Amino acid sequence: MRKSITLTVLLVLLLTATELPAEPLFSDPVNYPVGDRPYAVCLADFDGDSDADLATANYWFHSVSVLINNGDGTFADAVNYEVGSHNPEFVLASDLDGDGDADLAAVCGVYGWVYIFENNGDGTFADAVGYLVGYYPRSVCASDLDGDGDADLALTCCMSNNIAILKNNGDGSFAAVVNYPCGDYPRSVFAVDLDADDDADLAVVNSYSDNVGILKNNGDGTFADAVSYAVGDSPNSVFASDLDGDGDDDLAVTHNNNVAILKNNGDGTFADAENYPAGFLPRSIFASDLDNDGDSDLAVTIYAFDNVAILLNNGDGTFAAADNYPTGDFPISVFASDLDGDGDTDLAVANADSYDVSILLNLTSLQTPVEYGPWAELPMGFALSQNHPNPFNPNTTFEISLPCRSHVQIEIFDIVGRKVKTLDRGELAAGTYSVTWDGRDDGNHPVASGVYLYRLQADDFVESKKMILIK
């Protein structure tokens, strides 16, 4: 017998939820050596086996390190890819050439370059191709800025006080730089649809002007003048997520021992910043659901105290006091994804002074029982079908088969391993179920064209498949 699950109704079922853990609990860190002075870490499935691998930008080692996941949240030895004599400070994973795997972009601030490493399809990378972008770029983000279905780049050029836009030619090569002024010493940039018009806007942290600048997309990858919002002294990093559950993306910014929260008014303007203590010298920030309660919590690297601070969301965009978990020496960058395949969100932290990456596995569990009536027809084994149609726009459907009552989690991830949507979580009776995704994320926003992974975890059974959204 077949049941239907849709995003709009989210399983019109009888749910009996047990109480969730009060806070996330992370394991002691396991450290993996990389190159000298890793300044940034990112996670993505580089080798196509549906788990999250990692890459670091090694400032003194003039290289990018790639560590392949063994499938259980442990990692093979680093493989290093050189960027000549340049000093990479930031690394980003995204499908830049449209072939369905995650490529790398490494920013080398001192010399003003961004280097593109195209994935060979197996987690190894071709030699870097460099683009001169401006005066001291510090960070980069990738998004389809001009609506043509490929990933463009936006970089902060801190010494020239502008944002550099490189539009993708469709094959992972890039057109000439176009610059947009922002504030003084831009350090961090995040691309997301802030004003609900279905294109990617930019949020830019300006360290010397103590604000975050919002550059709204005109719909074609050009941008309006920046509008600035005060956040506090010397901001370092920005992340966008729906923090208060109202369907639009808010901002979290690290600065001067605090995290500033700027709530979106729904149109890409923002309320005054609300500050939460994080620790001495907070640097990088990442928002993800760390305690499995359906809202976005915060992970912040605390550079001076060798830990990562976890601020749990109260459910309304306010946050509990920070809990600290140890890392390596001088943690400078954090990225979150499910590393060990157990359905919760783990952390990878780049430690600048111990030349390693700390892996902190999330030890929380989620139990949401769901009661169904008995079924007459039972499948013989667990199965996850290929979605259909594929490619799709905007809806696609796949089936799951359960031979016995099972604890189930069904999730959608983008190509770099970020969770986009939770379709179902809980206990299901034996049977075959049809699952439909409408191409929207947990905030009900349409997602960009690209390759996505959908994953079924049913008790000890885990399987993932790829699907392609084309607009």
Coordinates of C-alpha atoms in Angstrom, one line a residue:
M1 CA 0.0 0.0 0.0
R2 CA 1.3 3.4 -0.9
K3 CA 1.2 6.6 1.1
S4 CA 1.9 10.1 -0.1
I5 CA 4.2 12.7 1.5
T6 CA 4.3 16.3 0.3
L7 CA 6.1 19.4 1.4
T8 CA 3.0 21.5 1.5
V9 CA 1.3 19.2 3.9
L10 CA 4.4 17.6 5.4
L11 CA 2.8 14.2 6.0
V12 CA -0.8 14.7 7.1
L13 CA -0.2 12.2 9.9
L14 CA -0.8 11.6 13.5
L15 CA 2.4 12.7 15.2
T16 CA 3.3 11.9 18.8
A17 CA 6.6 13.8 19.5
T18 CA 8.8 12.9 22.4
E19 CA 10.8 15.6 24.2
L20 CA 14.0 16.5 22.4
P21 CA 17.4 16.9 24.1
A22 CA 17.8 20.3 25.7
E23 CA 21.1 21.0 24.0
P24 CA 23.4 19.6 21.5
L25 CA 26.2 17.4 22.7
F26 CA 29.5 17.1 20.7
S27 CA 32.2 14.5 21.1
D28 CA 35.7 15.4 22.1
P29 CA 37.5 16.7 19.0
V30 CA 39.4 14.4 16.7
N31 CA 42.2 16.3 14.9
Y32 CA 43.5 15.8 11.4
P33 CA 46.7 17.4 10.2
V34 CA 46.5 19.7 7.1
G35 CA 48.9 22.3 5.8
D36 CA 50.5 25.1 7.8
R37 CA 48.1 27.8 9.1
P38 CA 44.7 26.7 7.8
Y39 CA 42.6 29.8 7.7
A40 CA 39.3 28.3 6.4
V41 CA 37.5 25.0 6.1
C42 CA 34.6 23.9 3.9
L43 CA 32.7 20.6 3.4
A44 CA 31.3 19.0 0.3
D45 CA 30.9 15.6 -1.3
F46 CA 34.0 15.7 -3.5
D47 CA 34.2 12.0 -4.5
G48 CA 30.5 11.3 -5.2
D49 CA 29.9 8.8 -2.5
S50 CA 27.2 11.0 -0.7
D51 CA 29.2 11.8 2.4
A52 CA 30.8 15.1 3.2
D53 CA 34.6 15.5 2.6
L54 CA 36.6 18.5 3.7
A55 CA 39.0 21.1 2.2
T56 CA 41.1 23.7 4.0
A57 CA 43.0 26.8 2.8
N58 CA 46.5 26.7 4.1
Y59 CA 48.0 30.2 4.3
W60 CA 51.6 29.4 5.0
F61 CA 51.6 26.1 3.0
H62 CA 50.5 27.8 -0.2
S63 CA 48.0 25.0 -0.8
V64 CA 44.5 23.6 -0.4
S65 CA 44.2 20.3 1.5
V66 CA 41.5 17.8 0.6
L67 CA 40.6 15.1 3.1
I68 CA 38.2 12.4 1.9
N69 CA 35.6 11.0 4.3
N70 CA 35.9 7.3 5.0
G71 CA 32.1 7.2 5.3
D72 CA 31.9 7.3 9.1
G73 CA 33.1 10.8 9.9
T74 CA 36.8 9.8 10.0
F75 CA 39.1 11.1 7.2
A76 CA 41.9 9.9 5.0
D77 CA 45.2 11.7 5.0
A78 CA 45.3 15.1 3.4
V79 CA 46.1 15.5 -0.3
N80 CA 47.5 18.9 -1.1
Y81 CA 47.0 21.1 -4.2
E82 CA 49.3 24.0 -4.7
V83 CA 48.4 27.6 -5.5
G84 CA 52.0 28.6 -6.5
S85 CA 53.7 31.0 -4.1
H86 CA 50.4 32.6 -3.1
N87 CA 48.8 32.4 0.4
P88 CA 45.2 31.1 0.4
E89 CA 43.0 32.5 3.1
F90 CA 39.6 31.2 2.2
V91 CA 38.2 28.2 0.3
L92 CA 34.7 27.5 -1.0
A93 CA 33.1 24.4 -2.6
S94 CA 30.5 24.7 -5.3
D95 CA 29.7 23.1 -8.7
L96 CA 31.3 25.8 -10.9
D97 CA 31.5 24.0 -14.2
G98 CA 28.0 22.4 -14.1
D99 CA 29.2 18.8 -14.2
G100 CA 27.5 17.7 -11.0
D101 CA 30.5 17.6 -8.7
A102 CA 31.9 20.1 -6.2
D103 CA 34.8 22.3 -7.4
L104 CA 36.9 24.6 -5.2
A105 CA 37.6 28.3 -5.2
A106 CA 40.6 29.5 -3.1
V107 CA 41.1 33.2 -2.3
C108 CA 44.7 34.4 -2.0
G109 CA 44.4 37.9 -0.5
V110 CA 47.9 39.2 -0.4
Y111 CA 48.3 38.8 -4.2
G112 CA 44.7 39.5 -5.2
W113 CA 43.8 36.2 -6.9
V114 CA 41.1 33.6 -6.8
Y115 CA 42.1 30.1 -7.9
I116 CA 39.6 27.6 -9.4
F117 CA 40.3 23.9 -8.9
E118 CA 37.9 21.8 -11.1
N119 CA 37.0 18.4 -9.7
N120 CA 38.0 15.5 -11.9
G121 CA 34.8 13.7 -10.7
D122 CA 36.5 11.4 -8.2
G123 CA 37.6 13.9 -5.5
T124 CA 40.9 14.7 -7.2
F125 CA 41.4 18.1 -8.7
A126 CA 42.9 19.6 -11.9
D127 CA 45.6 22.3 -11.7
A128 CA 44.4 25.6 -10.5
V129 CA 43.3 28.4 -12.9
G130 CA 43.7 31.9 -11.5
Y131 CA 41.7 35.1 -11.9
L132 CA 43.0 38.5 -10.7
V133 CA 40.1 40.1 -8.8
G134 CA 41.3 43.1 -6.8
Y135 CA 43.2 44.5 -3.9
Y136 CA 43.4 41.9 -1.1
P137 CA 40.3 39.7 -1.4
R138 CA 39.5 37.9 1.9
S139 CA 36.4 35.7 1.3
V140 CA 34.2 34.4 -1.5
C141 CA 30.7 33.1 -1.9
A142 CA 29.1 31.3 -4.8
S143 CA 25.5 31.7 -6.1
D144 CA 23.6 32.1 -9.3
L145 CA 23.6 35.9 -9.3
D146 CA 22.4 36.5 -12.8
G147 CA 19.7 33.8 -13.1
D148 CA 21.3 31.7 -15.8
G149 CA 21.6 28.5 -13.8
D150 CA 25.3 28.5 -13.0
A151 CA 27.3 29.6 -9.9
D152 CA 28.9 33.0 -10.0
L153 CA 31.3 34.4 -7.5
A154 CA 31.3 37.4 -5.1
L155 CA 34.5 38.3 -3.3
T156 CA 35.3 40.9 -0.6
C157 CA 38.3 43.1 -1.6
C158 CA 39.1 44.6 1.7
M159 CA 41.8 47.1 0.8
S160 CA 39.8 48.6 -2.1
N161 CA 36.5 48.6 -0.2
N162 CA 34.4 46.8 -2.8
I163 CA 32.8 43.6 -3.8
A164 CA 34.1 41.9 -6.9
I165 CA 31.6 40.0 -9.0
L166 CA 32.8 37.3 -11.4
K167 CA 30.0 35.9 -13.7
N168 CA 30.3 32.3 -14.7
N169 CA 30.6 31.7 -18.5
G170 CA 28.7 28.5 -17.9
D171 CA 31.7 26.2 -18.0
G172 CA 33.6 27.2 -14.8
S173 CA 35.5 30.0 -16.4
F174 CA 34.7 33.6 -15.5
A175 CA 34.1 36.9 -17.1
A176 CA 36.0 40.1 -16.2
V177 CA 35.5 41.5 -12.7
V178 CA 32.8 44.0 -12.0
N179 CA 33.2 46.0 -8.8
Y180 CA 30.6 47.4 -6.4
P181 CA 31.5 49.7 -3.5
C182 CA 30.4 48.6 0.0
G183 CA 31.9 49.7 3.3
D184 CA 35.4 50.0 4.8
Y185 CA 37.4 46.8 4.8
P186 CA 34.9 44.2 3.7
R187 CA 35.8 40.8 5.2
S188 CA 32.9 38.4 4.7
V189 CA 30.1 38.0 2.2
F190 CA 27.0 35.8 2.0
A191 CA 24.7 35.4 -1.0
V192 CA 21.0 34.7 -0.3
D193 CA 17.6 36.1 -1.4
L194 CA 16.9 38.7 1.3
D195 CA 14.0 40.5 -0.3
A196 CA 11.9 37.6 -1.5
D197 CA 12.2 38.4 -5.2
D198 CA 13.8 35.0 -6.1
D199 CA 17.4 36.3 -6.8
A200 CA 20.5 36.3 -4.6
D201 CA 21.3 39.5 -2.8
L202 CA 24.6 40.1 -0.9
A203 CA 25.3 40.7 2.8
V204 CA 28.8 42.1 3.4
V205 CA 30.6 42.6 6.7
N206 CA 32.6 45.8 6.8
S207 CA 35.2 45.6 9.6
Y208 CA 36.4 49.2 9.7
S209 CA 32.9 50.8 9.3
D210 CA 31.4 48.4 12.0
N211 CA 28.4 47.5 9.9
V212 CA 26.9 45.0 7.4
G213 CA 26.1 46.2 4.0
I214 CA 23.1 44.9 2.0
L215 CA 23.4 45.0 -1.8
K216 CA 20.1 44.0 -3.5
N217 CA 20.3 42.2 -6.8
N218 CA 18.6 44.0 -9.7
G219 CA 17.6 40.6 -11.0
D220 CA 20.4 40.3 -13.6
G221 CA 23.5 40.0 -11.4
T222 CA 24.0 43.7 -11.0
F223 CA 23.5 45.4 -7.7
A224 CA 21.9 48.4 -6.1
D225 CA 23.9 50.7 -3.8
A226 CA 24.7 49.2 -0.4
V227 CA 22.5 49.9 2.5
S228 CA 24.3 49.6 5.8
Y229 CA 23.2 48.4 9.3
A230 CA 25.3 48.9 12.4
V231 CA 26.4 45.7 14.2
G232 CA 29.2 46.6 16.6
D233 CA 32.9 47.0 16.7
S234 CA 35.1 45.2 14.1
P235 CA 32.7 42.6 12.7
N236 CA 34.4 39.5 11.1
S237 CA 31.9 37.1 9.6
V238 CA 28.3 36.9 8.4
F239 CA 25.8 34.0 7.9
A240 CA 22.2 34.1 6.7
S241 CA 19.5 31.8 7.9
D242 CA 15.8 31.9 8.9
L243 CA 16.5 32.4 12.6
D244 CA 13.0 33.4 13.8
G245 CA 11.0 31.0 11.7
D246 CA 9.1 33.6 9.7
G247 CA 10.2 32.4 6.3
D248 CA 12.8 35.0 5.5
D249 CA 16.6 35.0 6.1
D250 CA 18.0 36.9 9.0
L251 CA 21.7 37.7 9.6
A252 CA 24.1 36.6 12.3
V253 CA 27.4 38.5 12.5
T254 CA 30.4 38.0 14.8
H255 CA 32.0 41.1 16.3
N256 CA 33.8 42.2 19.4
N257 CA 33.1 39.2 21.7
N258 CA 29.4 39.0 20.5
V259 CA 27.1 37.7 17.9
A260 CA 24.8 40.4 16.4
I261 CA 21.4 39.1 15.2
L262 CA 19.6 41.3 12.6
K263 CA 16.1 40.1 11.9
N264 CA 14.7 40.6 8.4
N265 CA 11.6 42.7 8.1
G266 CA 10.5 40.5 5.2
D267 CA 11.7 42.9 2.5
G268 CA 15.4 42.8 2.9
T269 CA 15.5 45.6 5.4
F270 CA 16.5 44.8 9.0
A271 CA 15.7 45.6 12.5
D272 CA 18.3 46.9 14.9
A273 CA 21.0 44.4 15.9
E274 CA 20.4 42.3 19.1
N275 CA 23.7 41.1 20.7
Y276 CA 24.5 37.8 22.4
P277 CA 27.9 37.2 24.2
A278 CA 29.9 34.5 22.4
G279 CA 33.5 34.7 23.8
F280 CA 36.7 36.6 23.3
L281 CA 37.6 37.2 19.7
P282 CA 34.8 35.3 17.8
R283 CA 35.7 34.7 14.2
S284 CA 33.7 32.5 11.9
I285 CA 30.0 31.7 12.3
F286 CA 27.8 28.9 10.9
A287 CA 24.0 28.5 11.3
S288 CA 22.5 25.0 11.3
D289 CA 20.0 23.0 13.3
L290 CA 22.4 21.5 15.9
D291 CA 19.8 20.1 18.4
N292 CA 17.3 18.7 15.9
D293 CA 14.4 20.9 17.0
G294 CA 13.8 22.4 13.6
D295 CA 15.4 25.9 14.1
S296 CA 18.8 27.3 13.2
D297 CA 21.4 27.4 16.0
L298 CA 24.8 29.0 15.9
A299 CA 28.4 27.7 16.0
V300 CA 31.1 30.3 16.5
T301 CA 34.9 29.8 16.6
I302 CA 36.4 31.6 19.6
Y303 CA 39.9 32.4 18.4
A304 CA 41.5 33.3 21.8
F305 CA 40.1 30.5 23.9
D306 CA 40.6 27.5 21.6
N307 CA 36.9 26.5 21.5
V308 CA 33.7 26.6 19.5
A309 CA 30.8 28.3 21.1
I310 CA 27.3 26.9 20.6
L311 CA 24.3 29.2 20.9
L312 CA 21.0 27.4 20.9
N313 CA 18.0 29.0 19.3
N314 CA 15.0 29.4 21.7
G315 CA 12.8 29.0 18.7
D316 CA 12.1 32.6 18.0
G317 CA 15.5 34.0 16.9
T318 CA 16.7 34.7 20.4
F319 CA 19.5 32.6 21.8
A320 CA 20.5 30.8 25.0
A321 CA 23.9 31.4 26.6
A322 CA 26.9 30.0 24.8
D323 CA 28.2 26.5 25.6
N324 CA 31.8 25.9 24.7
Y325 CA 33.5 22.8 23.2
P326 CA 37.3 22.5 22.9
T327 CA 39.0 22.5 19.5
G328 CA 42.7 22.9 18.4
D329 CA 44.8 26.0 18.8
F330 CA 43.4 29.3 17.5
P331 CA 40.2 28.0 15.8
I332 CA 39.4 30.4 12.9
S333 CA 36.8 28.8 10.7
V334 CA 33.8 26.4 11.2
F335 CA 31.6 24.5 8.8
A336 CA 28.6 22.2 9.7
S337 CA 27.3 19.1 8.0
D338 CA 26.4 15.5 8.7
L339 CA 29.8 13.9 8.6
D340 CA 29.1 10.4 10.0
G341 CA 25.8 9.7 8.3
D342 CA 23.6 9.5 11.5
G343 CA 21.3 12.3 10.6
D344 CA 22.5 15.1 12.9
T345 CA 24.9 18.0 12.2
D346 CA 28.5 17.7 13.0
L347 CA 31.3 20.3 13.0
A348 CA 34.6 20.8 11.3
V349 CA 36.9 23.5 12.7
A350 CA 40.1 24.8 11.1
N351 CA 42.8 25.6 13.8
A352 CA 45.3 28.1 12.6
D353 CA 48.1 27.5 15.1
S354 CA 47.9 23.7 15.5
Y355 CA 47.8 23.2 11.7
D356 CA 44.8 20.8 11.9
V357 CA 41.1 20.4 11.6
S358 CA 39.0 19.4 14.6
I359 CA 36.0 17.1 13.9
L360 CA 33.3 17.3 16.6
L361 CA 30.6 14.7 16.1
N362 CA 27.1 15.5 17.2
L363 CA 25.9 12.9 19.7
T364 CA 22.2 14.0 19.9
S365 CA 19.4 11.8 18.7
L366 CA 15.9 12.5 17.4
Q367 CA 12.8 10.4 18.1
T368 CA 9.5 11.5 16.7
P369 CA 7.1 8.5 16.7
V370 CA 4.4 8.4 14.0
E371 CA 1.5 6.1 14.2
Y372 CA 0.0 4.5 11.1
G373 CA -2.6 1.8 10.5
P374 CA -1.6 -1.7 9.4
W375 CA -0.6 -2.3 5.7
A376 CA -1.4 -5.3 3.6
E377 CA 1.5 -5.2 1.1
L378 CA 5.0 -5.2 2.6
P379 CA 8.2 -4.7 0.6
M380 CA 10.9 -7.3 0.8
G381 CA 13.7 -4.8 1.7
F382 CA 14.7 -1.2 2.2
A383 CA 14.9 0.8 -1.0
L384 CA 15.2 4.4 -2.3
S385 CA 14.1 4.9 -5.9
Q386 CA 15.6 7.4 -8.4
N387 CA 13.5 10.6 -8.6
H388 CA 11.2 11.3 -11.5
P389 CA 11.2 13.4 -13.5
N390 CA 15.0 14.1 -13.5
P391 CA 16.0 16.7 -14.3
F392 CA 13.0 18.5 -12.9
N393 CA 11.4 21.9 -12.4
P394 CA 10.1 22.5 -9.8
N395 CA 8.5 19.2 -8.5
T396 CA 10.0 15.8 -8.4
T397 CA 8.9 12.5 -6.7
F398 CA 10.7 9.4 -5.4
E399 CA 9.7 6.3 -3.5
I400 CA 11.0 4.7 -0.3
S401 CA 10.3 1.1 0.8
L402 CA 10.4 -0.1 4.4
P403 CA 10.2 -3.9 5.1
C404 CA 9.5 -3.2 8.8
R405 CA 8.6 -0.4 11.2
S406 CA 11.6 1.9 11.1
H407 CA 12.9 5.2 12.3
V408 CA 13.1 7.3 9.2
Q409 CA 14.8 10.6 8.2
I410 CA 14.5 12.0 4.7
E411 CA 16.6 15.1 3.8
I412 CA 17.7 17.1 0.8
F413 CA 21.2 18.5 0.7
D414 CA 22.9 20.8 -1.8
I415 CA 26.2 19.8 -3.6
V416 CA 28.4 21.2 -0.8
G417 CA 26.6 19.2 1.9
R418 CA 24.3 21.9 3.4
K419 CA 20.9 20.6 4.4
V420 CA 18.2 22.3 2.3
K421 CA 15.1 20.6 3.4
T422 CA 13.9 18.0 5.9
L423 CA 11.0 16.1 4.3
D424 CA 10.2 13.7 7.1
R425 CA 11.6 12.5 10.3
G426 CA 10.1 10.0 12.7
E427 CA 8.9 6.4 12.9
L428 CA 7.0 4.9 9.9
A429 CA 5.2 1.6 9.6
A430 CA 6.3 -1.0 7.0
G431 CA 5.2 0.0 3.5
T432 CA 6.0 1.9 0.3
Y433 CA 5.7 5.7 0.4
S434 CA 5.8 8.4 -2.3
V435 CA 7.8 11.5 -1.5
T436 CA 7.4 14.8 -3.4
W437 CA 9.7 17.8 -3.2
D438 CA 8.7 21.1 -4.7
G439 CA 12.2 22.6 -4.9
R440 CA 11.8 24.8 -1.8
D441 CA 14.0 24.9 1.3
D442 CA 13.0 24.8 5.0
G443 CA 12.2 28.5 4.8
N444 CA 9.8 27.9 1.9
H445 CA 12.2 29.7 -0.5
P446 CA 12.8 28.3 -4.1
V447 CA 16.3 26.9 -4.3
A448 CA 18.7 27.6 -7.2
S449 CA 19.3 25.3 -10.1
G450 CA 21.9 22.7 -9.5
V451 CA 22.6 19.2 -8.3
Y452 CA 21.0 18.1 -5.0
L453 CA 21.3 14.9 -2.9
Y454 CA 18.3 13.3 -1.3
R455 CA 19.0 10.8 1.5
L456 CA 16.9 8.1 3.2
Q457 CA 18.1 6.9 6.6
A458 CA 15.9 4.1 8.0
D459 CA 17.4 2.6 11.1
D460 CA 20.8 1.3 10.0
F461 CA 20.0 1.6 6.3
V462 CA 21.3 4.7 4.5
E463 CA 21.1 5.5 0.8
S464 CA 21.5 8.7 -1.2
K465 CA 20.9 9.6 -4.8
K466 CA 21.5 12.7 -6.9
M467 CA 18.9 14.8 -8.7
I468 CA 19.1 17.9 -10.9
L469 CA 16.9 21.0 -10.7
I470 CA 17.0 23.0 -13.9
K471 CA 15.1 26.3 -14.2

